[in-house]
Short mmCIF file of N, CA and C in Angstrom, two decimals:
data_model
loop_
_atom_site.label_atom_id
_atom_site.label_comp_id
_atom_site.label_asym_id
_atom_site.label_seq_id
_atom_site.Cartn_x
_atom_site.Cartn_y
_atom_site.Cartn_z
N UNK A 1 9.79 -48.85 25.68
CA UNK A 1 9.81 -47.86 24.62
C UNK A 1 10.74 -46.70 25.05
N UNK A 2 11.60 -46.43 24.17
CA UNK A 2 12.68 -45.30 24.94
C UNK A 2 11.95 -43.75 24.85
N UNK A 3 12.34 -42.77 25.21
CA UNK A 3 11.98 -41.53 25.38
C UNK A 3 11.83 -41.02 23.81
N UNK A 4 12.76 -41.16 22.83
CA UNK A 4 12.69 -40.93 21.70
C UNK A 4 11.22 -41.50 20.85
N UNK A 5 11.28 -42.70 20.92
CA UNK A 5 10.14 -43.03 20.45
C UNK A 5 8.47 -42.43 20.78
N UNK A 6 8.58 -42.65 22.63
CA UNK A 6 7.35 -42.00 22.71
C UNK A 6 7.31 -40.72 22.42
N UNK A 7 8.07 -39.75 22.46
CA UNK A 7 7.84 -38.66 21.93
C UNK A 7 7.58 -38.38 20.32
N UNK A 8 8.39 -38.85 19.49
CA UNK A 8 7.88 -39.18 18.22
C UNK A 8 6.13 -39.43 18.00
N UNK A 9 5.94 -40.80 18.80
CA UNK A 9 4.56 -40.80 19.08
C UNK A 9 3.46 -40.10 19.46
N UNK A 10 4.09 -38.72 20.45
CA UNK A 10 3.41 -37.57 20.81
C UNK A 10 3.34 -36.83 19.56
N UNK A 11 4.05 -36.51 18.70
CA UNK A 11 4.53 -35.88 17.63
C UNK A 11 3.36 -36.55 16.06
N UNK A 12 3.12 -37.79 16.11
CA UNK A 12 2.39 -38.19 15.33
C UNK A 12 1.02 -37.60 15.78
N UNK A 13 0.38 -37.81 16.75
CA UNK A 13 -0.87 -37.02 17.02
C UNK A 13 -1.25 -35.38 17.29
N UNK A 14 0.13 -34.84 17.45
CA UNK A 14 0.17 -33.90 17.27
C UNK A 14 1.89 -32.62 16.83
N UNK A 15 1.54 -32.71 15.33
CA UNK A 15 2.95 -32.55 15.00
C UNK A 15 3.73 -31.05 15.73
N UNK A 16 2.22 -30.29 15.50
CA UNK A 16 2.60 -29.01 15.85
C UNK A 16 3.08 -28.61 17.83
N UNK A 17 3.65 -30.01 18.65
CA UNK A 17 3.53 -29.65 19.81
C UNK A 17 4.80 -29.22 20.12
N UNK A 18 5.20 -27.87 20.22
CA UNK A 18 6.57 -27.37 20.13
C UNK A 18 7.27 -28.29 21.37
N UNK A 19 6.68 -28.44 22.65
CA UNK A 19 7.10 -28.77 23.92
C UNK A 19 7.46 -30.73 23.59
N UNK A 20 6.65 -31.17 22.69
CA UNK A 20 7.09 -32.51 22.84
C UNK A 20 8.30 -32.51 21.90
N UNK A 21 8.10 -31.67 20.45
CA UNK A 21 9.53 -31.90 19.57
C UNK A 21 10.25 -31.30 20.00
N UNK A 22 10.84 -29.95 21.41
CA UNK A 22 11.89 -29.45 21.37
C UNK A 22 11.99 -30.62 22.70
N UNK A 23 11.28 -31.62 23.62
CA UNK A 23 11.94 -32.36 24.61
C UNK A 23 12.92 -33.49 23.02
N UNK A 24 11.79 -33.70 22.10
CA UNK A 24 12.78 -34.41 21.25
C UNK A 24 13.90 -34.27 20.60
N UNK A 25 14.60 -32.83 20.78
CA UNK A 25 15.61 -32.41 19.86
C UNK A 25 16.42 -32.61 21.54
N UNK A 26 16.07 -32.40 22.75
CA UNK A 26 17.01 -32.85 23.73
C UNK A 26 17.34 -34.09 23.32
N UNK A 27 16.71 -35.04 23.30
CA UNK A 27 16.95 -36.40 23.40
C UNK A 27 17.82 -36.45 22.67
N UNK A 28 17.69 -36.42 21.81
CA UNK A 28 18.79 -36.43 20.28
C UNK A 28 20.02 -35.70 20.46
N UNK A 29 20.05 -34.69 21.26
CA UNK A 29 21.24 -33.82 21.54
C UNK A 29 22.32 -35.02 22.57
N UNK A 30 21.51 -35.23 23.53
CA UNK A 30 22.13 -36.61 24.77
C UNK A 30 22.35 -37.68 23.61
N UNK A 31 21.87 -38.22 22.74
CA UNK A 31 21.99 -39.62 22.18
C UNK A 31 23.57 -39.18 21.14
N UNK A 32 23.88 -37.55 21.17
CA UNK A 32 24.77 -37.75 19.89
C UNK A 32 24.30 -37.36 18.50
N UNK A 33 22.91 -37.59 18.43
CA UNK A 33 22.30 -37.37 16.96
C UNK A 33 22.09 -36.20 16.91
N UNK A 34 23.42 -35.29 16.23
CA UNK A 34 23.30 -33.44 16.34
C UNK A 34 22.45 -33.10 15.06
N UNK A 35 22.36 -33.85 13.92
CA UNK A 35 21.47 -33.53 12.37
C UNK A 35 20.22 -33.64 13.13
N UNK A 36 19.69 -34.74 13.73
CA UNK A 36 18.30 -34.73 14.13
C UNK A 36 18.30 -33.55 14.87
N UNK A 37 18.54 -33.35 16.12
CA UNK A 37 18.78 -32.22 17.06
C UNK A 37 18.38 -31.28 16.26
N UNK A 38 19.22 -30.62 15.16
CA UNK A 38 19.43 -29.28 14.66
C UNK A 38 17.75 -29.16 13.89
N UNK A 39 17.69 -30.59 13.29
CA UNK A 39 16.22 -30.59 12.42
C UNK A 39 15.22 -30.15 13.31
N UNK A 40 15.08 -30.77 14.26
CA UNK A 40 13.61 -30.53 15.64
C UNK A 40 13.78 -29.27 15.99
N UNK A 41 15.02 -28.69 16.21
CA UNK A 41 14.90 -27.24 16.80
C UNK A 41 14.54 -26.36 15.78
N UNK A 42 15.11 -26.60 14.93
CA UNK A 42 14.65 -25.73 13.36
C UNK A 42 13.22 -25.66 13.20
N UNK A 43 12.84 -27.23 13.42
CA UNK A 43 11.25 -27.11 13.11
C UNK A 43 10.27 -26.06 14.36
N UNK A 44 10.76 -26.38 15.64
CA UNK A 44 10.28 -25.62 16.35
C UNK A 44 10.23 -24.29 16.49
N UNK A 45 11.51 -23.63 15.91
CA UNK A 45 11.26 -22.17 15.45
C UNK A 45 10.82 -22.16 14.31
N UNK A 46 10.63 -22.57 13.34
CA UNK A 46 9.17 -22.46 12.21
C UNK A 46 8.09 -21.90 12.47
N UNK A 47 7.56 -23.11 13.24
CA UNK A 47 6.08 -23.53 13.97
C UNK A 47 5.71 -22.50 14.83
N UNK A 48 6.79 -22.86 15.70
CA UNK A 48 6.47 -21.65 17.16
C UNK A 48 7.77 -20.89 17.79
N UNK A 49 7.92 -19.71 16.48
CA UNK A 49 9.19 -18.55 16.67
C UNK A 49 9.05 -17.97 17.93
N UNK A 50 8.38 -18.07 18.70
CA UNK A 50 8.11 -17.37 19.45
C UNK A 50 8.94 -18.29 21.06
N UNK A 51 9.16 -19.55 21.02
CA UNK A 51 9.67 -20.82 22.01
C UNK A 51 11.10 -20.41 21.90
N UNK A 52 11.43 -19.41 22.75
CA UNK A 52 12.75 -18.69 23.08
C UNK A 52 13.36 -19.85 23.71
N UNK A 53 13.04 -20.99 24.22
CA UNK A 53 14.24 -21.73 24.83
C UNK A 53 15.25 -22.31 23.96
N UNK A 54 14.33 -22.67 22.48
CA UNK A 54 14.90 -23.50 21.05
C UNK A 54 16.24 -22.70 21.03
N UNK A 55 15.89 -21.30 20.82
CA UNK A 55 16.81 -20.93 20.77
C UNK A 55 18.30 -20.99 21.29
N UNK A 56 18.02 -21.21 22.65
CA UNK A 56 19.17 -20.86 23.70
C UNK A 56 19.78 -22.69 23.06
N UNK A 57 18.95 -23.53 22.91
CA UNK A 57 19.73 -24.82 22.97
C UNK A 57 20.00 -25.18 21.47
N UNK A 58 19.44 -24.88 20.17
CA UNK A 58 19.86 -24.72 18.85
C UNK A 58 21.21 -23.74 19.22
N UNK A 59 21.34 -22.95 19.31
CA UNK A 59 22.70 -22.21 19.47
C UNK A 59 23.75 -23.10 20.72
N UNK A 60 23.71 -23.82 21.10
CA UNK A 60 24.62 -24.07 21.95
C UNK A 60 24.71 -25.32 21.10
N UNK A 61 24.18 -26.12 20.45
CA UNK A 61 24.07 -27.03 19.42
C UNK A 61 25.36 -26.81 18.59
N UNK A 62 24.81 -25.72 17.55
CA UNK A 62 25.78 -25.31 16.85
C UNK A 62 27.11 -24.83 17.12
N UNK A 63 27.15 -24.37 18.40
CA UNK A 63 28.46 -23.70 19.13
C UNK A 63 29.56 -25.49 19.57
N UNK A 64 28.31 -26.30 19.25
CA UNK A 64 29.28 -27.70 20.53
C UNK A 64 29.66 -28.47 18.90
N UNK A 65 29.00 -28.04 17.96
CA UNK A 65 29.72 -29.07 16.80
C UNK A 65 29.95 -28.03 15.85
N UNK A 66 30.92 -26.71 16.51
CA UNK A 66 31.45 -25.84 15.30
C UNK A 66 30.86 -25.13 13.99
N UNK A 67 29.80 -25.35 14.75
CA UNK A 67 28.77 -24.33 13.87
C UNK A 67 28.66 -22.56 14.21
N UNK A 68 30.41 -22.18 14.25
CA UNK A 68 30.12 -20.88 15.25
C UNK A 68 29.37 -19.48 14.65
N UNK A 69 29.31 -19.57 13.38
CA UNK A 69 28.72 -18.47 12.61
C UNK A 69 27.14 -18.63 12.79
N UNK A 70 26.42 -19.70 12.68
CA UNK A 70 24.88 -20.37 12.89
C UNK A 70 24.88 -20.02 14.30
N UNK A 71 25.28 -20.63 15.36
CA UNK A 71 25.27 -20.35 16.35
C UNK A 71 24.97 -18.90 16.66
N UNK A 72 26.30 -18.03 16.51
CA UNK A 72 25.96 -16.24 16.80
C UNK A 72 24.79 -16.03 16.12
N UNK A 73 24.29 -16.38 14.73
CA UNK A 73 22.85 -15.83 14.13
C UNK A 73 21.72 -16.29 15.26
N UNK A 74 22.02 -17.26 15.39
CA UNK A 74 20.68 -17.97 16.07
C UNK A 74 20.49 -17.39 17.95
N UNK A 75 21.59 -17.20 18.32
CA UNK A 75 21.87 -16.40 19.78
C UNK A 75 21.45 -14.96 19.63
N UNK A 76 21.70 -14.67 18.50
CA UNK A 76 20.82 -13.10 18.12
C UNK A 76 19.56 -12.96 17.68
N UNK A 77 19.37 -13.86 16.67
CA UNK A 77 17.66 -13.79 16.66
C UNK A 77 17.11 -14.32 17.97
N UNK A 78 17.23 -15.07 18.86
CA UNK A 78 16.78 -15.13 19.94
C UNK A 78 16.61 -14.10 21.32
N UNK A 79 17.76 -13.49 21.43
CA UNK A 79 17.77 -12.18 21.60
C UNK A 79 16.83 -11.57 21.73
N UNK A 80 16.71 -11.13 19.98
CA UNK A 80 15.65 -10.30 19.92
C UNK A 80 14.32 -10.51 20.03
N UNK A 81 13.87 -12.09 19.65
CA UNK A 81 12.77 -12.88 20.30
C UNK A 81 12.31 -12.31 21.54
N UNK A 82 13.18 -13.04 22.51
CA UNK A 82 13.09 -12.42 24.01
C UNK A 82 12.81 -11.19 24.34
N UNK A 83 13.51 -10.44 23.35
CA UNK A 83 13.22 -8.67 23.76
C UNK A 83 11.73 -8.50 23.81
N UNK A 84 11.49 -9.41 22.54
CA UNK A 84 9.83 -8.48 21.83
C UNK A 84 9.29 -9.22 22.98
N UNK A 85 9.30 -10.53 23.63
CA UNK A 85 8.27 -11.42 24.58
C UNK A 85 8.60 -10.72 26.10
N UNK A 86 9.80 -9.74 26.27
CA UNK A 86 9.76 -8.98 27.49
C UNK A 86 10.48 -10.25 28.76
N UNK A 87 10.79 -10.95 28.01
CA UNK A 87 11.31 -12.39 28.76
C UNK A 87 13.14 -11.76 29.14
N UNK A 88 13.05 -11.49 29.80
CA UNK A 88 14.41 -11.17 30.52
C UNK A 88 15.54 -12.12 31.39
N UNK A 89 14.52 -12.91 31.64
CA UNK A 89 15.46 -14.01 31.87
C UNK A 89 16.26 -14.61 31.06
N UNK A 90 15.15 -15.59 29.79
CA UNK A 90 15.99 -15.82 28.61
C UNK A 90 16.89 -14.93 27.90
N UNK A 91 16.69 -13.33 27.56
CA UNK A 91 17.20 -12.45 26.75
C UNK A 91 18.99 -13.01 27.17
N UNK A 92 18.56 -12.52 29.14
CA UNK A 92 20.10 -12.48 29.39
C UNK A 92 20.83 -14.04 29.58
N UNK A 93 20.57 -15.08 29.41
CA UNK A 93 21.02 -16.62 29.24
C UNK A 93 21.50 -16.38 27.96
N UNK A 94 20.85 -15.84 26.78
CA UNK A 94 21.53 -15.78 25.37
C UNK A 94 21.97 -15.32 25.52
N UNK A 95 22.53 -13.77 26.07
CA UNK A 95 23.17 -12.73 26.16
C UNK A 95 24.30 -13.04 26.24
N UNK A 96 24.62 -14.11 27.23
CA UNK A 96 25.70 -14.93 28.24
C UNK A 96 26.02 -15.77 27.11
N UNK A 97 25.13 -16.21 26.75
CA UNK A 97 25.71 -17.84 25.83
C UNK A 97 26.65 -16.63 24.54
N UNK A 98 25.93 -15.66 23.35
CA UNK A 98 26.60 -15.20 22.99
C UNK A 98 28.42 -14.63 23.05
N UNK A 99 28.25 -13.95 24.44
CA UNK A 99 29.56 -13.43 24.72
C UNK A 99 30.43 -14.62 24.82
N UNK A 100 29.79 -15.74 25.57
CA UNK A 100 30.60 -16.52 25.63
C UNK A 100 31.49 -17.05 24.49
N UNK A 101 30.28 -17.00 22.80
CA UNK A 101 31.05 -17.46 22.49
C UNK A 101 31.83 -16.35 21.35
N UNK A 102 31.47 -15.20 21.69
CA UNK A 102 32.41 -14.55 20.91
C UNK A 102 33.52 -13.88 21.47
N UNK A 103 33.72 -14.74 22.93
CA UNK A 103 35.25 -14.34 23.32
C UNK A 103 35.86 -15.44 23.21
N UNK A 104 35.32 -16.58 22.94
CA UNK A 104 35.81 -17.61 22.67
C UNK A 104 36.83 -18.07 21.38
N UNK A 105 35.96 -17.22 20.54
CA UNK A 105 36.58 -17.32 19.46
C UNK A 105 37.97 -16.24 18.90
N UNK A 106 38.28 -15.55 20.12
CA UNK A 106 39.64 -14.43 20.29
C UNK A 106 40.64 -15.30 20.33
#
């Protein structure tokens, strides 16, 4: 059974498990499948806005298949996520991913 599946399967018994659908929006990110990807991370900030990592990897998502305007929104609401959770580690990984990509785009 590949990783995709059992996690899906984690996901049927329990839809709301941010940690099994955002390992599933990895999977999907490695397999190529960026629509699925973008769907699981989306769902996970729904569910649980508060799972600052979605963030950091939904924005690098969008930044790797030219989604650069989605991307900066989503690197900023995360941001500010992080601010309110006092999470300083993550704040400054987005911080980084941001600049990165808005010097990128000079």
């Amino acid at each position: 059974m590949s990783r995709i599946n059992i996690l899906k399967s984690f996901l049927e018994i329990d839809p709301k498990d941010s940690f099994s659908r955002y390992a599933l929006a990895l999977e999907y990110m490695k397999a190529g499948q960026h629509d699925d990807a973008a769907r699981e991370f989306e769902t996970v900030r729904t569910n649980d806005p508060d799972y600052v990592a979605a963030y950091f990897q939904l924005g690098k998502l969008y930044q790797q298949i030219l989604r650069v305007h989605d991307a900066e929104k989503i690197f900023r609401t995360g941001i500010s996520v992080a601010t309110k959770l006092q999470d300083e580690h993550t704040r400054s990984e987005l911080e980084a991913a941001l600049e990165e990509l808005l010097s990128a785009g000079n």
